[in-house]
CSV table of C-alpha atoms in Angstrom, one decimal:
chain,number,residue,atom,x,y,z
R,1,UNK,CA,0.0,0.0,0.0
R,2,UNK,CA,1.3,3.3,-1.2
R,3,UNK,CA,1.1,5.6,2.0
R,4,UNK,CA,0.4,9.6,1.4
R,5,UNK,CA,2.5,12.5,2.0
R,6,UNK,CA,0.5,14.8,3.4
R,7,UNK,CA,2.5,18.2,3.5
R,8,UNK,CA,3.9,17.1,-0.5
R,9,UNK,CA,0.2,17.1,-1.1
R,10,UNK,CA,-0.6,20.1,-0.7
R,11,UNK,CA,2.7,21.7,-1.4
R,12,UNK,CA,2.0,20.2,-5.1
R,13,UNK,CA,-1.7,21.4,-5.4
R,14,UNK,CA,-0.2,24.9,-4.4
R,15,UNK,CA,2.4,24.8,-7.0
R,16,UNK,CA,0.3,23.3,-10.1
R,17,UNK,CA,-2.5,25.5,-9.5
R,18,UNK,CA,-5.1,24.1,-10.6
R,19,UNK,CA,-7.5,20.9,-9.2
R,20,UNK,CA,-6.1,17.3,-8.9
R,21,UNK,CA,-8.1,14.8,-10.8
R,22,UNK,CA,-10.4,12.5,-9.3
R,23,UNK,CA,-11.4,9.4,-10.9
R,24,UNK,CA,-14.1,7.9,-9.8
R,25,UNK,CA,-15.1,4.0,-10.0
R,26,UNK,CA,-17.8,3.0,-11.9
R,27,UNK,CA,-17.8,-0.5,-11.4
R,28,UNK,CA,-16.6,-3.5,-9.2
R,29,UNK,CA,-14.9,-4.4,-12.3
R,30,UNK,CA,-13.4,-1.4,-14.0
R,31,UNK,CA,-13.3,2.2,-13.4
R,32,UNK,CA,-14.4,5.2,-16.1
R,33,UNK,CA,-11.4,6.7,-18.0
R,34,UNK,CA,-13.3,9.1,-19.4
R,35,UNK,CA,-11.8,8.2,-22.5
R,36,UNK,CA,-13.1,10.7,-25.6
R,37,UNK,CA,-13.8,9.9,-29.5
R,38,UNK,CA,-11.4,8.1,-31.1
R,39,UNK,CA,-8.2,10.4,-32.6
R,40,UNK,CA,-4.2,10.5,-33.4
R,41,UNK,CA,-3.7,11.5,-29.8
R,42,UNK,CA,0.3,12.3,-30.5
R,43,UNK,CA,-1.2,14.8,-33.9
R,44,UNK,CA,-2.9,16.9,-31.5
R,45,UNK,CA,-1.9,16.9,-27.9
R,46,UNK,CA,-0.1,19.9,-26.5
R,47,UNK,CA,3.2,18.9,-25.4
R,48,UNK,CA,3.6,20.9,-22.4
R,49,UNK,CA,0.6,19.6,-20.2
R,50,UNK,CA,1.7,18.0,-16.7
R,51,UNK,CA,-0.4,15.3,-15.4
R,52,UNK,CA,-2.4,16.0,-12.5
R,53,UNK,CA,-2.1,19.6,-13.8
R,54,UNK,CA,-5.7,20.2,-15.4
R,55,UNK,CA,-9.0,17.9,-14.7
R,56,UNK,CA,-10.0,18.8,-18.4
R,57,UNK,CA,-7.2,17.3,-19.9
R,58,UNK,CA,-7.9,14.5,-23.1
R,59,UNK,CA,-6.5,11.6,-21.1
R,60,UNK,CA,-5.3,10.3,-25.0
R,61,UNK,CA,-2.6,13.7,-24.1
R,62,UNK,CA,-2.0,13.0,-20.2
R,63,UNK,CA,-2.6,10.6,-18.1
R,64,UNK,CA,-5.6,10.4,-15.6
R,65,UNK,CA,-3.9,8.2,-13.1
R,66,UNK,CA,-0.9,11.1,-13.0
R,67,UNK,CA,1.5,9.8,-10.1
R,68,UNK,CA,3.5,7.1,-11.3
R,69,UNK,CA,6.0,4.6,-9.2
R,70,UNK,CA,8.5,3.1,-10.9
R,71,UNK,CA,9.8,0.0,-9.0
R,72,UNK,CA,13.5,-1.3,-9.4
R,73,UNK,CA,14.4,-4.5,-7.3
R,74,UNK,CA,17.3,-6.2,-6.6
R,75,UNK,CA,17.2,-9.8,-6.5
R,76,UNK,CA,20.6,-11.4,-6.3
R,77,UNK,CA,19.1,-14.5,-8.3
R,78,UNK,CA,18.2,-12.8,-11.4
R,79,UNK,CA,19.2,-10.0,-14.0
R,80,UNK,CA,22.3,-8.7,-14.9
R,81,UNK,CA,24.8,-8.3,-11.9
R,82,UNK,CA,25.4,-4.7,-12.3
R,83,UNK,CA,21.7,-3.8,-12.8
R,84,UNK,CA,18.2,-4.0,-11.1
R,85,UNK,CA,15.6,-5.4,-13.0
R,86,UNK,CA,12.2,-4.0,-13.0
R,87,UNK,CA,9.2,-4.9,-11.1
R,88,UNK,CA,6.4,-2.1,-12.6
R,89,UNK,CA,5.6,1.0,-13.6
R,90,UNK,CA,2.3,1.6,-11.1
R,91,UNK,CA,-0.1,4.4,-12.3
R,92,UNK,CA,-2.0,5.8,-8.8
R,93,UNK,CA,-4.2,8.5,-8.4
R,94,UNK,CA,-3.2,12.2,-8.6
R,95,UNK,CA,-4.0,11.8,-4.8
R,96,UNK,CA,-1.7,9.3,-4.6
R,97,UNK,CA,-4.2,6.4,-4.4
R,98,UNK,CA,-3.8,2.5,-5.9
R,99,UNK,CA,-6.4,1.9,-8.6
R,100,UNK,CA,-8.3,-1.3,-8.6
R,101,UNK,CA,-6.6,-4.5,-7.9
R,102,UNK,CA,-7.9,-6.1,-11.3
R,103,UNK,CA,-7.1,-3.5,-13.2
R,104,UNK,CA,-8.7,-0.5,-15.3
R,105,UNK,CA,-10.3,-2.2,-18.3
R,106,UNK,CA,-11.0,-6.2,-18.0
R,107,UNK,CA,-11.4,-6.4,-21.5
R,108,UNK,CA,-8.2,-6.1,-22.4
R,109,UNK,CA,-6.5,-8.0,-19.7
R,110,UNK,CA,-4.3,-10.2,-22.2
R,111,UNK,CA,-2.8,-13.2,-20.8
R,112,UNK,CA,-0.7,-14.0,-23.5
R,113,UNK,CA,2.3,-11.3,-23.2
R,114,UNK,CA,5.0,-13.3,-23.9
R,115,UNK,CA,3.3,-13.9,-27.2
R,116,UNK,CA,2.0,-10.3,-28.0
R,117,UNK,CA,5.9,-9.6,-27.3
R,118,UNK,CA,7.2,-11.8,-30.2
R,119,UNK,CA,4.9,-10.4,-32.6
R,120,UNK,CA,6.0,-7.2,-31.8
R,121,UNK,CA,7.6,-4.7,-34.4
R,122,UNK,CA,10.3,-4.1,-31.9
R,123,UNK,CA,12.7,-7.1,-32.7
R,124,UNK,CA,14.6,-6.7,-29.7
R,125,UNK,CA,11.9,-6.4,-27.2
R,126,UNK,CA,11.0,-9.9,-26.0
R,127,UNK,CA,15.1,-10.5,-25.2
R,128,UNK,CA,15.1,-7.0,-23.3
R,129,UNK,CA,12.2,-8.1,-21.0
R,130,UNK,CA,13.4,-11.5,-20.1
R,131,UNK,CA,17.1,-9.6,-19.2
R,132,UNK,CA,15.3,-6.8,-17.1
R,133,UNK,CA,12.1,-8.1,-16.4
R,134,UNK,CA,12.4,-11.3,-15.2
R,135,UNK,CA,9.7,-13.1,-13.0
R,136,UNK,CA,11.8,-14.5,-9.7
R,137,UNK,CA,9.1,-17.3,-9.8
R,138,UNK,CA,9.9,-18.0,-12.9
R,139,UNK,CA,7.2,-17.5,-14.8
R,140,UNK,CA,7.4,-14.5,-17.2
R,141,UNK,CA,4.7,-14.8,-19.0
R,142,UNK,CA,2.3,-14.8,-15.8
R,143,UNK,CA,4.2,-11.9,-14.2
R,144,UNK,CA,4.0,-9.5,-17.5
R,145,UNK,CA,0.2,-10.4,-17.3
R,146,UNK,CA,-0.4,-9.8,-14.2
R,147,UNK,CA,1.8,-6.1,-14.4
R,148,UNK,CA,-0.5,-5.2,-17.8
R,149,UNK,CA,-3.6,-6.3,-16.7
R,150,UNK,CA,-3.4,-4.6,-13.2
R,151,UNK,CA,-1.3,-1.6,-14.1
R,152,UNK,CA,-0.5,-1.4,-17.8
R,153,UNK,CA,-4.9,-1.0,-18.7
R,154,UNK,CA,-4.8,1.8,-16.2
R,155,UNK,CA,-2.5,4.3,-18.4
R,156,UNK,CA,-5.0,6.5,-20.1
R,157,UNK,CA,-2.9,7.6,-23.0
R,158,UNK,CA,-2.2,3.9,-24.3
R,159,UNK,CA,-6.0,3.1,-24.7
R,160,UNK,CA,-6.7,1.7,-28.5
R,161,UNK,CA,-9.2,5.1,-29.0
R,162,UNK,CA,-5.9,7.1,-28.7
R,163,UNK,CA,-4.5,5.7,-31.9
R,164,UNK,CA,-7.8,6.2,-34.1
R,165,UNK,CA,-7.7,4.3,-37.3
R,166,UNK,CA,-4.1,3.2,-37.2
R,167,UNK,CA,-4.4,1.3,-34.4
R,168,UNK,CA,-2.4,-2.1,-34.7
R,169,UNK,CA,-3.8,-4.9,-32.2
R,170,UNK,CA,-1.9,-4.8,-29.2
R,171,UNK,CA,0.4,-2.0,-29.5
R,172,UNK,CA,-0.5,-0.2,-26.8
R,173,UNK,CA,1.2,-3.5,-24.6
R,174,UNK,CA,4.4,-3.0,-26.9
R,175,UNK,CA,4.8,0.6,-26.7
R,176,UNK,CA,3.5,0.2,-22.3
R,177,UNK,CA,6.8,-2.5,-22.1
R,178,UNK,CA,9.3,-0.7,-24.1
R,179,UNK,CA,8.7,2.6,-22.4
R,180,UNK,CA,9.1,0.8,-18.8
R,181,UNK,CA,12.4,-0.5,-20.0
R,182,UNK,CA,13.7,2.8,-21.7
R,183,UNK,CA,12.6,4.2,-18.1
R,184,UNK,CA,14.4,1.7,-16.1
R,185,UNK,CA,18.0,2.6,-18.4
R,186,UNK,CA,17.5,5.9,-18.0
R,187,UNK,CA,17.3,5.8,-14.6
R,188,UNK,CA,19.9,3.6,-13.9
R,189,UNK,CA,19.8,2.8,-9.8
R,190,UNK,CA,22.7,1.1,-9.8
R,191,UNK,CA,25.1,3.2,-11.9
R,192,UNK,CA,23.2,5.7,-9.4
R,193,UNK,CA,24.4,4.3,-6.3
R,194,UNK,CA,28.2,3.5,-7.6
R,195,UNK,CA,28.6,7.4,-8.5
R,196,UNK,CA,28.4,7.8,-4.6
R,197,UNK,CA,30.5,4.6,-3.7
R,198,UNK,CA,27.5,2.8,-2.6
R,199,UNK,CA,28.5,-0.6,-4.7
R,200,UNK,CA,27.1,-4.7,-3.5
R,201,UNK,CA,29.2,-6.1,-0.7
R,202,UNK,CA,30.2,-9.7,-0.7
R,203,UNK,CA,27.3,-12.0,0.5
R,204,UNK,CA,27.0,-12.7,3.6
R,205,UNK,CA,24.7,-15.5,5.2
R,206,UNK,CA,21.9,-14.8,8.1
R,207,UNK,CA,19.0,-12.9,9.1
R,208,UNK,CA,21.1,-9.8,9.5
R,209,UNK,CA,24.4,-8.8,7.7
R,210,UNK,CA,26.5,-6.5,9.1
R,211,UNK,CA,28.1,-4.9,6.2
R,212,UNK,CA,25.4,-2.6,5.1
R,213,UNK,CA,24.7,1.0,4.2
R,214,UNK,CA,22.4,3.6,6.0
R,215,UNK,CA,19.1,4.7,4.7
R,216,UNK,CA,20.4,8.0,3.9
R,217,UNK,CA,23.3,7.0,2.1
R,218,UNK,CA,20.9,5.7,-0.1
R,219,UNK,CA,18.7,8.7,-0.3
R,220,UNK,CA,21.5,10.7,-0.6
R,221,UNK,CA,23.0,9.1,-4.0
R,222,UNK,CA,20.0,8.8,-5.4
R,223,UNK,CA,19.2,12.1,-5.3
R,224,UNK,CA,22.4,13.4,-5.7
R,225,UNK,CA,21.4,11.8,-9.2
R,226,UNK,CA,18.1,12.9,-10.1
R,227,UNK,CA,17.6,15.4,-7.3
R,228,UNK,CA,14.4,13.6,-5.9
R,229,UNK,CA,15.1,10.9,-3.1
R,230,UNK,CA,13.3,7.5,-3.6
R,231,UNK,CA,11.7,5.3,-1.5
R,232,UNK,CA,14.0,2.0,-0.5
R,233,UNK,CA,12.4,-1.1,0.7
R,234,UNK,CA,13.9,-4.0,2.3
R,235,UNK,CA,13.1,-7.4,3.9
R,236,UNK,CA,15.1,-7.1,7.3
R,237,UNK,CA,18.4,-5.5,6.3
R,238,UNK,CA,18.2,-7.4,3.0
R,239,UNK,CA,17.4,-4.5,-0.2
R,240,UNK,CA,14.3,-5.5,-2.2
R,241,UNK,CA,13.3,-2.7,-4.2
R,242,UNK,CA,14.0,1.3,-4.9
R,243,UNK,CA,10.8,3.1,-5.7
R,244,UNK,CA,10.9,6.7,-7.9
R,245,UNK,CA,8.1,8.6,-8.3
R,246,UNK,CA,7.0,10.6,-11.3
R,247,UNK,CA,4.4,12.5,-13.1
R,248,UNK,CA,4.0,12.9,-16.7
R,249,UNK,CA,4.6,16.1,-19.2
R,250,UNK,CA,2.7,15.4,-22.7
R,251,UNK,CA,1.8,12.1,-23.1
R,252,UNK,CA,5.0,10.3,-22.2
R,253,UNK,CA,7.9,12.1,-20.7
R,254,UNK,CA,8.2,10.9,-17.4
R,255,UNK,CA,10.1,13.6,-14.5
R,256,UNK,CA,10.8,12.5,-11.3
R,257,UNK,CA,9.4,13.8,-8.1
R,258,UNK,CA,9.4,13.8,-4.7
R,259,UNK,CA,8.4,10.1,-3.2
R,260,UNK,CA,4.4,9.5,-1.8
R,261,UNK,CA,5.5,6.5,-0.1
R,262,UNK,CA,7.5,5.4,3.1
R,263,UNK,CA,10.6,3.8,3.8
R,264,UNK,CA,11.3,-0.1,5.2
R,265,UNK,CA,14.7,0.4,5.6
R,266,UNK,CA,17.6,1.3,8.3
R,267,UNK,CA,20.5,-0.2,7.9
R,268,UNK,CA,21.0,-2.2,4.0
R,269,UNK,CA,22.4,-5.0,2.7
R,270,UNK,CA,23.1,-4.6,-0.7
R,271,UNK,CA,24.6,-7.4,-1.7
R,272,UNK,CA,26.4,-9.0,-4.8
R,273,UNK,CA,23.9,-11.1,-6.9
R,274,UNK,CA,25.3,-15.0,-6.8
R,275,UNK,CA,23.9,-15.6,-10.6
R,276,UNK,CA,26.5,-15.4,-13.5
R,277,UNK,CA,24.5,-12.7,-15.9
């Protein structure tokens, strides 16, 4: 559960100016996107809208659900040793609020990713999501299913009525991926954290490792990188994920922002993954 920030709240309302969106649910099984005729969305939408911004806003220009979390996690049993692999991209409220736990629109929660993937004009994007998006159940196709259908159907801007008539079947789940992984290398956590000297110790065994690093050394590189801090979340000492916040200018250009969340961390132990990627 994402937990507000109050004071940032209000501090954000005050700076935007204008109303923060409220979507309303409509349904036990989907909530109203408001979504307009269909149209070329990208032909026509102003480029310099901020999400969360203006309540009158074509949600084909910005999206609705305006506060996004981007969640890295390190798992020392998958991905590339000198990366963190992705978890989501989770579209909440503009009042910081999770959307409904099936999803935004049931009709289009695919469950055949890995498949949509392969057809995919973008050659290289099934091989990308099994590096940096990797199930640590092992099941890829289930994970990617359940991160579109819950998440992916809740960014307004990807919605099929956006693309008017050249709409391609399934796109919107290609162009939802790619973006997530374009997001995750630009915001690279752990080239991030090895600018400040924050790099994985040797493993260690136990319930609680001793060579770790303080909460706000962690803070501290991150936003010594971005200038927002994240949210860090671990299980005991043991890192699990770094969350960073964003809204949205136009239809896609993600910014960083202050974190909505909380910490689950004191002391961390970042340690070296034991795969051989």
């Amino acid at each position: 559960m994402h937990l507000l920030n109050f004071p940032l709240l209000f501090a954000l309302a005050a700076a935007l100016g204008d109303h923060p969106l409220v979507v309303q649910q409509s349904s036990p099984h989907a909530i109203d996107l408001g979504m307009p005729p269909a149209h070329r969305a990208p032909d026509t939408c102003p480029i310099d809208t901020i999400s969360c911004q203006r309540a009158d806003i074509d949600p084909c220009c910005s999206p609705t659900n305006g506060l996004l979390v981007l969640a890295q996690q390190w798992d020392t049993r998958w991905g590339p040793s000198d990366q963190f692999t992705v978890h989501g991209l989770w579209p909440d409220t503009c009042q910081g609020k999770q959307l409904p736990s099936n999803g935004c629109d049931p009709a289009r929660a695919y469950t055949n990713i890995t498949d949509i993937l392969a057809r995919s004009q973008d050659a290289q994007l099934l091989s990308d999501m099994a590096t940096f998006w990797p199930s640590n159940k092992g099941d890829n196709n289930w994970f990617w299913a359940h991160e579109w259908s819950k998440h992916g159907t809740c960014v307004t801007t990807l919605h099929p009525r956006c693309y008017a008539s050249a709409y391609k079947p399934f796109e919107e789940v290609s162009e939802y991926f790619r973006s997530i992984l374009d997001l995750r290398a630009k915001y690279n956590v752990h080239a991030a954290l090895n600018a400040s000297g924050i790099v994985p110790t040797e493993p260690e065994s136990g319930r609680r490792p001793k060579n770790t690093y303080s909460l706000e050394q962690f803070k501290q590189a991150i936003k010594s990188a971005w200038g927002v801090e994240p949210n860090v979340k671990c299980r005991g000492r043991r890192l699990q994920e770094v969350w960073l916040w964003f809204q949205v200018r136009g239809r896609d250009t993600y910014y960083p922002v202050e974190p909505w969340g909380q910490d689950t961390c004191n002391r961390i132990s970042y340690q070296q993954k034991t795969n051989t990627a």
